[in-house]
Tab-separated table of C-alpha atoms and ligand atoms in Angstrom:
chain	number	residue	atom	x	y	z
L	855	MET	CA	0.000	0.000	0.000
L	856	PRO	CA	1.550	3.327	-0.947
L	857	ASP	CA	1.879	5.820	1.903
L	858	GLN	CA	-0.897	8.434	1.798
L	859	ASN	CA	1.712	11.183	1.676
L	860	VAL	CA	2.892	9.880	-1.681
L	861	LYS	CA	0.996	11.776	-4.378
L	862	GLU	CA	0.589	10.848	-8.012
L	863	LEU	CA	2.511	13.171	-10.295
L	864	THR	CA	0.875	13.682	-13.633
L	865	THR	CA	3.613	15.642	-15.365
L	866	ASP	CA	7.091	14.784	-16.540
L	867	ASP	CA	6.476	11.003	-16.553
L	868	ALA	CA	7.671	10.536	-12.975
L	869	PRO	CA	5.451	8.074	-11.093
L	870	ILE	CA	5.453	9.567	-7.601
L	871	LYS	CA	6.300	12.707	-5.729
L	872	ALA	CA	6.999	12.896	-2.012
L	873	ARG	CA	8.473	15.914	-0.263
L	874	GLY	CA	11.523	14.854	1.688
L	875	LEU	CA	11.036	11.387	0.112
L	876	GLU	CA	8.605	10.711	2.966
L	877	GLY	CA	7.105	7.250	2.718
L	878	VAL	CA	9.078	6.319	-0.388
L	879	ILE	CA	10.597	2.834	-0.469
L	880	ALA	CA	13.875	3.494	-2.292
L	881	LEU	CA	15.483	0.070	-1.862
L	882	GLU	CA	15.336	-3.260	-0.025
L	883	SER	CA	17.461	-3.849	3.045
L	884	GLU	CA	17.967	-6.726	5.466
L	885	LEU	CA	19.881	-4.635	7.973
L	886	SER	CA	17.457	-2.882	10.294
L	887	SER	CA	13.800	-2.057	10.513
L	888	ILE	CA	11.750	0.482	12.439
L	889	ASP	CA	8.149	-0.010	13.459
L	890	GLY	CA	7.148	3.609	13.944
L	891	GLN	CA	3.718	2.836	15.395
L	892	GLU	CA	4.876	0.290	17.952
L	893	GLY	CA	8.219	1.965	18.691
L	894	LYS	CA	10.280	-1.081	17.769
L	895	LEU	CA	13.701	-1.374	16.181
L	896	ILE	CA	15.405	-4.536	14.983
L	897	TYR	CA	18.883	-5.189	13.609
L	898	ARG	CA	18.910	-8.276	11.354
L	899	GLY	CA	15.789	-9.547	13.142
L	900	TYR	CA	17.049	-9.010	16.712
L	901	ASP	CA	15.204	-6.589	18.977
L	902	ILE	CA	17.282	-3.560	19.976
L	903	ASN	CA	16.393	-4.142	23.641
L	904	ASP	CA	17.915	-7.623	23.531
L	905	LEU	CA	21.034	-6.367	21.760
L	906	ALA	CA	21.471	-3.472	24.200
L	907	GLU	CA	21.117	-5.906	27.071
L	908	GLY	CA	23.303	-8.713	25.815
L	909	ALA	CA	25.542	-7.765	22.877
L	910	SER	CA	28.756	-5.782	22.684
L	911	PHE	CA	29.239	-3.187	19.960
L	912	GLU	CA	31.704	-5.490	18.177
L	913	GLU	CA	29.059	-8.250	18.079
L	914	VAL	CA	26.666	-5.770	16.489
L	915	VAL	CA	29.311	-4.734	13.954
L	916	TYR	CA	29.692	-8.388	12.980
L	917	LEU	CA	25.920	-8.948	12.940
L	918	LEU	CA	25.256	-5.991	10.680
L	919	SER	CA	27.923	-6.814	8.131
L	920	ASN	CA	27.540	-10.611	8.135
L	921	GLY	CA	23.866	-11.169	8.916
L	922	GLU	CA	24.486	-13.493	11.892
L	923	LEU	CA	25.708	-13.058	15.442
L	924	PRO	CA	29.351	-14.137	15.681
L	925	THR	CA	30.622	-17.250	17.384
L	926	ARG	CA	33.280	-16.640	20.029
L	927	ASP	CA	36.043	-17.345	17.471
L	928	GLN	CA	34.505	-15.055	14.873
L	929	LEU	CA	34.187	-12.278	17.439
L	930	ASP	CA	37.780	-12.713	18.621
L	931	ASP	CA	38.932	-12.565	15.034
L	932	LEU	CA	37.003	-9.324	14.332
L	933	ARG	CA	38.260	-7.778	17.579
L	934	GLN	CA	41.817	-8.668	16.624
L	935	GLN	CA	41.392	-7.110	13.157
L	936	LEU	CA	39.971	-3.928	14.684
L	937	ARG	CA	42.817	-3.690	17.198
L	938	SER	CA	45.449	-4.152	14.521
L	939	GLU	CA	44.082	-1.150	12.584
L	940	ARG	CA	43.741	1.341	15.452
L	941	THR	CA	46.821	3.445	14.768
L	942	LEU	CA	46.470	6.399	12.400
L	943	PRO	CA	48.966	6.750	9.527
L	944	THR	CA	51.742	9.180	10.546
L	945	PRO	CA	50.891	11.838	7.894
L	946	VAL	CA	47.256	11.797	9.081
L	947	MET	CA	48.365	12.411	12.647
L	948	GLU	CA	50.579	15.249	11.394
L	949	PHE	CA	47.599	16.687	9.527
L	950	LEU	CA	45.529	16.549	12.731
L	951	ARG	CA	48.228	18.524	14.514
L	952	ASN	CA	47.711	21.376	12.042
L	953	ILE	CA	43.928	21.585	12.254
L	954	PRO	CA	42.594	24.766	13.946
L	955	ASP	CA	41.518	24.132	17.545
L	956	ASP	CA	38.120	25.689	16.940
L	957	ALA	CA	37.284	23.500	13.917
L	958	HIS	CA	33.899	21.765	13.982
L	959	PRO	CA	34.634	18.193	15.097
L	960	MET	CA	32.332	16.779	12.398
L	961	ALA	CA	34.161	18.762	9.728
L	962	VAL	CA	37.405	17.347	11.115
L	963	LEU	CA	36.035	13.821	11.053
L	964	GLN	CA	34.720	14.190	7.517
L	965	THR	CA	38.016	15.596	6.238
L	966	VAL	CA	40.259	13.160	8.070
L	967	VAL	CA	38.298	10.036	7.077
L	968	SER	CA	38.625	11.262	3.522
L	969	ALA	CA	42.370	11.825	4.081
L	970	LEU	CA	42.764	8.251	5.372
L	971	GLY	CA	41.994	7.106	1.845
L	972	LEU	CA	45.057	8.941	0.551
L	973	TYR	CA	47.260	6.605	2.585
L	974	ASP	CA	45.397	3.363	1.940
L	975	ASP	CA	46.756	1.297	-0.960
L	976	GLU	CA	43.342	-0.333	-1.265
L	977	ALA	CA	41.398	2.946	-1.346
L	978	ASN	CA	40.072	2.480	-4.871
L	979	ALA	CA	39.886	-1.317	-4.927
L	980	MET	CA	36.288	-2.445	-5.179
L	981	ASP	CA	36.615	-6.208	-4.659
L	982	GLU	CA	34.763	-7.554	-1.638
L	983	ALA	CA	37.856	-8.584	0.361
L	984	SER	CA	39.446	-5.126	0.025
L	985	ASN	CA	36.187	-3.437	0.938
L	986	ARG	CA	35.805	-5.602	4.034
L	987	ARG	CA	39.328	-4.723	5.152
L	988	LYS	CA	38.618	-1.033	4.554
L	989	ALA	CA	35.395	-1.211	6.568
L	990	VAL	CA	37.354	-2.545	9.546
L	991	ARG	CA	40.129	-0.004	9.043
L	992	ILE	CA	37.800	3.018	8.894
L	993	LEU	CA	35.807	1.846	11.911
L	994	ALA	CA	38.987	1.192	13.894
L	995	GLN	CA	40.516	4.568	13.076
L	996	ILE	CA	37.546	6.881	13.693
L	997	PRO	CA	37.939	6.677	17.511
L	998	ALA	CA	41.613	7.641	17.136
L	999	ILE	CA	40.669	10.666	14.992
L	1000	ILE	CA	38.087	11.955	17.479
L	1001	ALA	CA	40.292	11.398	20.521
L	1002	ALA	CA	43.442	12.869	18.943
L	1003	PHE	CA	41.601	15.990	17.746
L	1004	ASP	CA	40.050	16.549	21.152
L	1005	ARG	CA	43.359	16.203	22.983
L	1006	LEU	CA	45.293	18.356	20.521
L	1007	ARG	CA	42.777	21.194	20.751
L	1008	LYS	CA	43.166	21.083	24.527
L	1009	GLY	CA	46.945	21.311	24.220
L	1010	LEU	CA	47.417	17.644	25.161
L	1011	GLU	CA	49.352	14.944	23.342
L	1012	PRO	CA	47.310	12.244	21.583
L	1013	ILE	CA	47.430	8.911	23.354
L	1014	PRO	CA	48.414	5.841	21.319
L	1015	PRO	CA	45.735	3.144	21.269
L	1016	LEU	CA	45.825	0.178	23.603
L	1017	GLU	CA	46.708	-3.198	22.179
L	1018	ASP	CA	43.783	-4.837	23.906
L	1019	GLY	CA	40.312	-3.970	25.166
L	1020	SER	CA	37.063	-3.192	23.394
L	1021	MET	CA	36.457	-0.238	21.080
L	1022	ALA	CA	34.514	1.472	23.868
L	1023	HIS	CA	37.325	0.929	26.374
L	1024	ASN	CA	40.048	2.076	24.001
L	1025	PHE	CA	38.139	5.181	22.882
L	1026	LEU	CA	37.514	6.383	26.436
L	1027	TYR	CA	41.153	5.656	27.254
L	1028	MET	CA	42.475	7.605	24.247
L	1029	LEU	CA	40.123	10.487	25.052
L	1030	ASN	CA	40.736	10.807	28.789
L	1031	GLY	CA	44.205	9.327	29.245
L	1032	GLU	CA	42.992	6.859	31.817
L	1033	GLU	CA	41.314	3.506	31.511
L	1034	PRO	CA	37.545	3.738	32.066
L	1035	GLY	CA	35.743	1.947	34.868
L	1036	GLU	CA	33.566	-1.026	33.994
L	1037	ALA	CA	30.311	0.941	34.346
L	1038	ALA	CA	31.452	3.796	32.074
L	1039	GLU	CA	32.705	1.344	29.453
L	1040	ARG	CA	29.463	-0.633	29.522
L	1041	THR	CA	27.323	2.523	29.295
L	1042	PHE	CA	29.336	3.800	26.362
L	1043	ASP	CA	29.260	0.404	24.672
L	1044	VAL	CA	25.448	0.321	24.932
L	1045	CYS	CA	25.333	3.793	23.338
L	1046	LEU	CA	27.384	2.453	20.434
L	1047	VAL	CA	25.038	-0.524	20.070
L	1048	LEU	CA	22.001	1.786	20.000
L	1049	HIS	CA	23.350	4.095	17.278
L	1050	ALA	CA	24.771	1.478	14.903
L	1051	ASP	CA	21.985	1.404	12.312
L	1052	HIS	CA	18.563	2.889	11.743
L	1053	GLY	CA	16.920	2.119	8.442
L	1054	LEU	CA	17.318	4.472	5.528
L	1055	ASN	CA	17.979	7.637	7.538
L	1056	ALA	CA	19.454	10.695	5.818
L	1057	SER	CA	23.136	9.825	6.305
L	1058	THR	CA	22.678	6.162	5.411
L	1059	PHE	CA	20.806	7.191	2.302
L	1060	THR	CA	23.578	9.652	1.415
L	1061	ASN	CA	26.099	6.869	1.919
L	1062	ARG	CA	24.164	4.482	-0.327
L	1063	VAL	CA	23.650	7.150	-2.996
L	1064	ILE	CA	27.410	7.648	-3.154
L	1065	GLY	CA	28.010	3.890	-3.068
L	1066	SER	CA	25.483	3.395	-5.871
L	1067	THR	CA	27.679	5.371	-8.243
L	1068	MET	CA	30.349	2.690	-7.557
L	1069	SER	CA	32.436	5.315	-5.838
L	1070	ASP	CA	34.615	4.026	-2.984
L	1071	MET	CA	34.205	3.752	0.781
L	1072	TYR	CA	36.483	6.745	1.476
L	1073	SER	CA	34.031	8.847	-0.536
L	1074	ALA	CA	30.808	7.391	0.853
L	1075	ILE	CA	31.622	7.511	4.573
L	1076	PRO	CA	32.746	11.182	4.631
L	1077	GLY	CA	29.589	12.015	2.651
L	1078	ALA	CA	27.523	10.296	5.310
L	1079	VAL	CA	29.419	12.154	8.054
L	1080	GLY	CA	28.475	15.411	6.324
L	1081	ALA	CA	24.796	14.462	6.327
L	1082	LEU	CA	24.902	13.374	9.962
L	1083	LYS	CA	26.374	16.725	11.010
L	1084	GLY	CA	23.113	18.597	10.447
L	1085	PRO	CA	21.009	19.553	13.485
L	1086	LEU	CA	17.942	17.847	12.028
L	1087	HIS	CA	19.880	14.561	12.070
L	1088	GLY	CA	22.867	13.596	14.282
L	1089	GLY	CA	23.736	17.178	15.189
L	1090	ALA	CA	20.659	17.259	17.427
L	1091	ASN	CA	22.386	15.578	20.398
L	1092	ARG	CA	24.826	18.476	20.741
L	1093	GLU	CA	21.936	20.946	20.556
L	1094	VAL	CA	20.072	19.061	23.281
L	1095	MET	CA	23.034	19.497	25.632
L	1096	ARG	CA	23.285	23.148	24.684
L	1097	MET	CA	19.659	23.531	25.761
L	1098	LEU	CA	20.159	21.654	29.057
L	1099	LEU	CA	23.237	23.741	29.871
L	1100	GLU	CA	21.380	26.944	29.051
L	1101	ILE	CA	18.502	25.968	31.337
L	1102	ASP	CA	21.032	25.256	34.069
L	1103	GLU	CA	22.987	28.484	33.596
L	1104	GLN	CA	19.839	30.597	33.567
L	1105	GLY	CA	18.340	28.737	36.499
L	1106	ALA	CA	15.281	28.450	34.242
L	1107	ASP	CA	12.245	26.298	34.775
L	1108	PRO	CA	12.618	23.637	32.034
L	1109	ALA	CA	8.875	23.471	31.312
L	1110	LYS	CA	8.611	27.249	30.955
L	1111	TYR	CA	11.778	27.349	28.851
L	1112	VAL	CA	10.333	24.801	26.412
L	1113	ARG	CA	6.937	26.522	26.243
L	1114	GLU	CA	8.657	29.784	25.367
L	1115	LYS	CA	10.709	28.069	22.675
L	1116	LEU	CA	7.580	26.563	21.142
L	1117	ALA	CA	5.718	29.866	21.374
L	1118	ALA	CA	8.581	31.461	19.430
L	1119	GLY	CA	8.053	28.841	16.709
L	1120	GLU	CA	11.334	27.068	17.461
L	1121	ARG	CA	11.938	23.341	17.433
L	1122	VAL	CA	13.008	21.507	20.527
L	1123	MET	CA	15.965	19.360	19.591
L	1124	GLY	CA	15.863	15.679	20.453
L	1125	PHE	CA	12.108	15.447	19.779
L	1126	GLY	CA	10.160	14.220	16.801
L	1127	HIS	CA	11.011	11.740	14.117
L	1128	ARG	CA	10.111	11.046	10.518
L	1129	VAL	CA	9.177	7.425	11.272
L	1130	TYR	CA	8.341	7.027	14.982
L	1131	ARG	CA	4.883	8.033	16.095
L	1132	THR	CA	5.661	6.959	19.637
L	1133	MET	CA	8.756	6.876	21.837
L	1134	ASP	CA	11.926	5.814	20.049
L	1135	PRO	CA	12.902	2.550	21.825
L	1136	ARG	CA	16.512	3.755	21.970
L	1137	ALA	CA	15.390	6.842	23.882
L	1138	ALA	CA	13.646	4.606	26.420
L	1139	ILE	CA	16.821	2.563	26.969
L	1140	LEU	CA	18.923	5.720	27.281
L	1141	ARG	CA	16.429	7.321	29.668
L	1142	ASP	CA	16.846	4.388	32.053
L	1143	MET	CA	20.632	4.595	31.697
L	1144	VAL	CA	20.696	8.322	32.464
L	1145	GLN	CA	18.548	7.752	35.503
L	1146	GLU	CA	20.882	5.014	36.739
L	1147	LEU	CA	24.013	7.078	36.027
L	1148	SER	CA	22.531	10.117	37.775
L	1149	GLU	CA	21.502	8.124	40.830
L	1150	LYS	CA	24.956	6.559	41.024
L	1151	GLU	CA	26.607	9.966	40.892
L	1152	GLY	CA	24.036	11.589	43.158
L	1153	ALA	CA	23.513	14.295	40.506
L	1154	MET	CA	19.948	14.170	39.272
L	1155	LYS	CA	19.597	17.597	37.634
L	1156	TRP	CA	20.148	16.592	33.989
L	1157	TYR	CA	17.718	13.742	34.350
L	1158	GLU	CA	15.182	15.974	36.071
L	1159	TYR	CA	15.465	18.744	33.448
L	1160	SER	CA	15.121	16.124	30.729
L	1161	MET	CA	12.006	14.564	32.238
L	1162	ALA	CA	10.401	17.995	32.690
L	1163	ILE	CA	11.089	18.801	29.033
L	1164	LEU	CA	9.721	15.420	27.974
L	1165	GLU	CA	6.468	15.937	29.883
L	1166	THR	CA	6.060	19.445	28.468
L	1167	MET	CA	6.662	18.311	24.879
L	1168	ARG	CA	4.084	15.556	25.320
L	1169	ASP	CA	1.523	17.972	26.793
L	1170	GLU	CA	2.126	20.807	24.356
L	1171	LYS	CA	2.870	19.004	21.091
L	1172	GLY	CA	2.233	15.294	21.653
L	1173	ILE	CA	5.775	14.663	20.396
L	1174	ASP	CA	8.082	12.043	21.913
L	1175	PRO	CA	11.868	12.128	22.308
L	1176	ASN	CA	14.228	10.493	19.833
L	1177	VAL	CA	17.615	8.867	20.410
L	1178	ASP	CA	19.428	12.197	20.630
L	1179	PHE	CA	17.492	13.450	23.617
L	1180	PHE	CA	18.814	11.172	26.342
L	1181	SER	CA	22.122	10.356	24.650
L	1182	ALA	CA	23.131	13.967	25.307
L	1183	SER	CA	22.972	13.725	29.095
L	1184	THR	CA	24.412	10.189	29.012
L	1185	TYR	CA	27.569	11.336	27.206
L	1186	TYR	CA	27.787	14.487	29.303
L	1187	GLN	CA	27.716	12.457	32.496
L	1188	LEU	CA	30.518	10.318	31.088
L	1189	GLY	CA	32.573	13.525	30.949
L	1190	ILE	CA	32.476	13.912	27.162
L	1191	ASP	CA	32.410	17.397	25.583
L	1192	PRO	CA	29.065	18.182	23.889
L	1193	ASP	CA	30.597	18.854	20.478
L	1194	LEU	CA	31.948	15.285	20.418
L	1195	PHE	CA	28.493	13.742	20.752
L	1196	THR	CA	27.813	13.773	17.013
L	1197	PRO	CA	31.258	12.380	16.050
L	1198	ILE	CA	30.573	9.553	18.517
L	1199	PHE	CA	27.253	8.960	16.770
L	1200	ALA	CA	29.258	8.749	13.523
L	1201	LEU	CA	31.708	6.316	15.110
L	1202	SER	CA	28.881	3.931	15.870
L	1203	ARG	CA	26.916	4.531	12.667
L	1204	THR	CA	29.981	3.670	10.601
L	1205	ALA	CA	29.091	0.056	11.424
L	1206	GLY	CA	25.742	0.555	9.681
L	1207	TRP	CA	27.089	2.690	6.843
L	1208	THR	CA	29.728	0.145	5.830
L	1209	ALA	CA	27.253	-2.750	6.083
L	1210	HIS	CA	24.843	-0.776	3.882
L	1211	LEU	CA	27.577	-0.335	1.301
L	1212	PHE	CA	28.088	-4.119	1.132
L	1213	GLU	CA	24.359	-4.537	0.668
L	1214	GLN	CA	24.256	-1.832	-1.994
L	1215	TRP	CA	27.158	-3.266	-3.948
L	1216	ALA	CA	25.810	-6.844	-3.741
L	1217	ASP	CA	22.880	-5.781	-5.941
L	1218	ASN	CA	23.698	-2.310	-7.150
L	1219	ARG	CA	21.447	0.015	-9.048
L	1220	LEU	CA	22.311	3.700	-9.425
L	1221	ILE	CA	20.132	5.771	-7.063
L	1222	ARG	CA	18.914	8.611	-9.191
L	1223	PRO	CA	15.496	10.124	-8.500
L	1224	ARG	CA	13.863	12.993	-10.355
L	1225	ALA	CA	12.972	16.549	-9.485
L	1226	GLU	CA	9.706	18.080	-10.576
L	1227	TYR	CA	10.737	21.094	-12.613
L	1228	VAL	CA	8.743	24.106	-11.444
L	1229	GLY	CA	10.955	26.781	-13.018
L	1230	LYS	CA	10.381	29.011	-16.021
L	1231	ARG	CA	10.208	27.665	-19.579
L	1232	ASP	CA	10.439	28.918	-23.161
L	1233	ARG	CA	12.528	32.018	-22.372
L	1234	THR	CA	14.306	33.927	-25.092
L	1235	PHE	CA	18.081	33.998	-24.668
L	1236	VAL	CA	19.530	37.525	-24.517
L	1237	PRO	CA	23.277	37.949	-25.311
L	1238	ILE	CA	25.306	39.436	-22.434
L	1239	ASP	CA	25.860	42.911	-23.908
L	1240	GLN	CA	22.096	43.327	-24.445
L	1241	ARG	CA	21.080	42.494	-20.833
Q	1794	COA	N1	9.985	20.554	18.107
Q	1794	COA	C1	8.845	21.213	17.852
Q	1794	COA	N2	7.994	20.844	16.872
Q	1794	COA	C2	8.318	19.793	16.133
Q	1794	COA	C3	9.488	19.071	16.357
Q	1794	COA	C4	10.348	19.490	17.389
Q	1794	COA	N3	11.480	18.850	17.650
Q	1794	COA	N4	9.579	18.058	15.462
Q	1794	COA	C5	8.471	18.141	14.705
Q	1794	COA	N5	7.724	19.177	15.101
Q	1794	COA	C6	6.444	19.597	14.541
Q	1794	COA	C7	6.677	20.476	13.320
Q	1794	COA	O1	6.756	21.827	13.663
Q	1794	COA	C8	5.468	20.166	12.486
Q	1794	COA	O2	4.376	20.851	13.026
Q	1794	COA	P1	3.313	21.562	12.058
Q	1794	COA	O3	2.723	20.440	11.260
Q	1794	COA	O4	2.383	22.212	13.018
Q	1794	COA	O5	4.123	22.504	11.221
Q	1794	COA	C9	5.228	18.677	12.756
Q	1794	COA	O6	5.784	18.424	14.047
Q	1794	COA	C10	5.852	17.757	11.729
Q	1794	COA	O7	7.216	18.120	11.556
Q	1794	COA	P2	8.045	17.893	10.227
Q	1794	COA	O8	9.257	18.752	10.276
Q	1794	COA	O9	7.173	17.955	9.031
Q	1794	COA	O10	8.466	16.387	10.407
Q	1794	COA	P3	9.685	15.700	9.697
Q	1794	COA	O11	9.347	14.271	9.599
Q	1794	COA	O12	10.114	16.386	8.477
Q	1794	COA	O13	10.814	15.976	10.804
Q	1794	COA	C11	12.538	15.855	12.295
Q	1794	COA	C12	11.483	15.067	11.537
Q	1794	COA	C13	13.411	14.854	13.073
Q	1794	COA	C14	13.431	16.621	11.316
Q	1794	COA	C15	11.874	16.854	13.282
Q	1794	COA	O14	11.088	16.140	14.198
Q	1794	COA	C16	12.878	17.749	14.000
Q	1794	COA	O15	13.269	18.772	13.484
Q	1794	COA	N6	13.310	17.341	15.240
Q	1794	COA	C17	14.317	18.078	15.939
Q	1794	COA	C18	15.705	17.637	15.505
Q	1794	COA	C19	16.069	16.289	16.003
Q	1794	COA	O16	15.902	15.963	17.151
Q	1794	COA	N7	16.607	15.479	15.099
Q	1794	COA	C20	17.079	14.156	15.398
Q	1794	COA	C21	16.247	13.140	14.710
Q	1794	COA	S1	16.735	11.512	15.198
């Protein structure tokens, strides 16, 4: 059944027209599926709640790209491959040292992932084995890019990666210079699991569009990073924290603050979704994690502000939170700077992006929609010296 938002287009031979491609099925995927009415999300058939509870991020990486959960040996093998690729090429590290401290971290990530391709002999190889190695390499190196940039801009030396430990453990170590506690590592790992894939969202679509031209992974992933940067997509988590900090600084009443924002016609970041018509299941998992973290630390204010905003948005607009809403206070309570929240989203989503590229290339067709031309026609050309 076509979505009711999809209207018949009678001109220009195009079969359908949908603003923002809403409701359009652009391709088939076996990777993840969202039930927007029920608030359910599955990766490869597994419920996100079960994965968040029982799987590590590396297991999810394997699941997404191979279709099955790994055996212990398969997981050890993937972990070993990821560890062996953690170190950035020397010229890339030198490049990072010359980046302005006030650069947007997503712009840095986009540029540096692209630069990684310049030092990869397999950058343009399109056979499956090379692409699988590149997927591991890019995923393994993104944490090093984010951590090195953050330390350099703070006047600190980048920390070389550990030779063991999970991606979550190693990232927090490279960022903070000390090994994380078990609880922080587990919380961060769950965040990575929750962000790994999410249907044909804007950045995944961007990634598949680039892949569909048979361009390479070092072109598709930076393109996806660029799409994720926007505040209507992954950039929302940073904006959520900005709002919570502003409420705190002003000593504002969160409910009043949100009502004023809505009255001014502004959007409240971290709310609303193109597909969900109820609470995003990832937001529910993160809400419980924030509550637990806050209780453990005896600092409830971020949780309390968040819940007050949530109630107000439900009362005023009937809109529920999305994944970005509670991930903001989760990362903040792990001591992570707000402008790194979106790069961390990208870190995790790289698992989905690369898996989507394999799926795209396994049965490729160029993604090339149409625009309805609504401009002028039949104009008479006037030479430049007569205009
Ligand atoms: N705050 C206030 N109002 C919102 C809102 C928000 N966060 N999200 C949606 N709405 C309102 C819109 O104003 C619109 O109301 P109207 O019909 O009275 O004009 C209605 O809900 C539908 O919004 P629309 O922008 O058409 O939906 P969409 O499917 O294009 O947008 C988002 C989806 C995610 C872009 C949108 O919800 C949004 O901007 N959210 C904030 C950014 C964010 O958190 N992004 C992360 C997504 S995971």
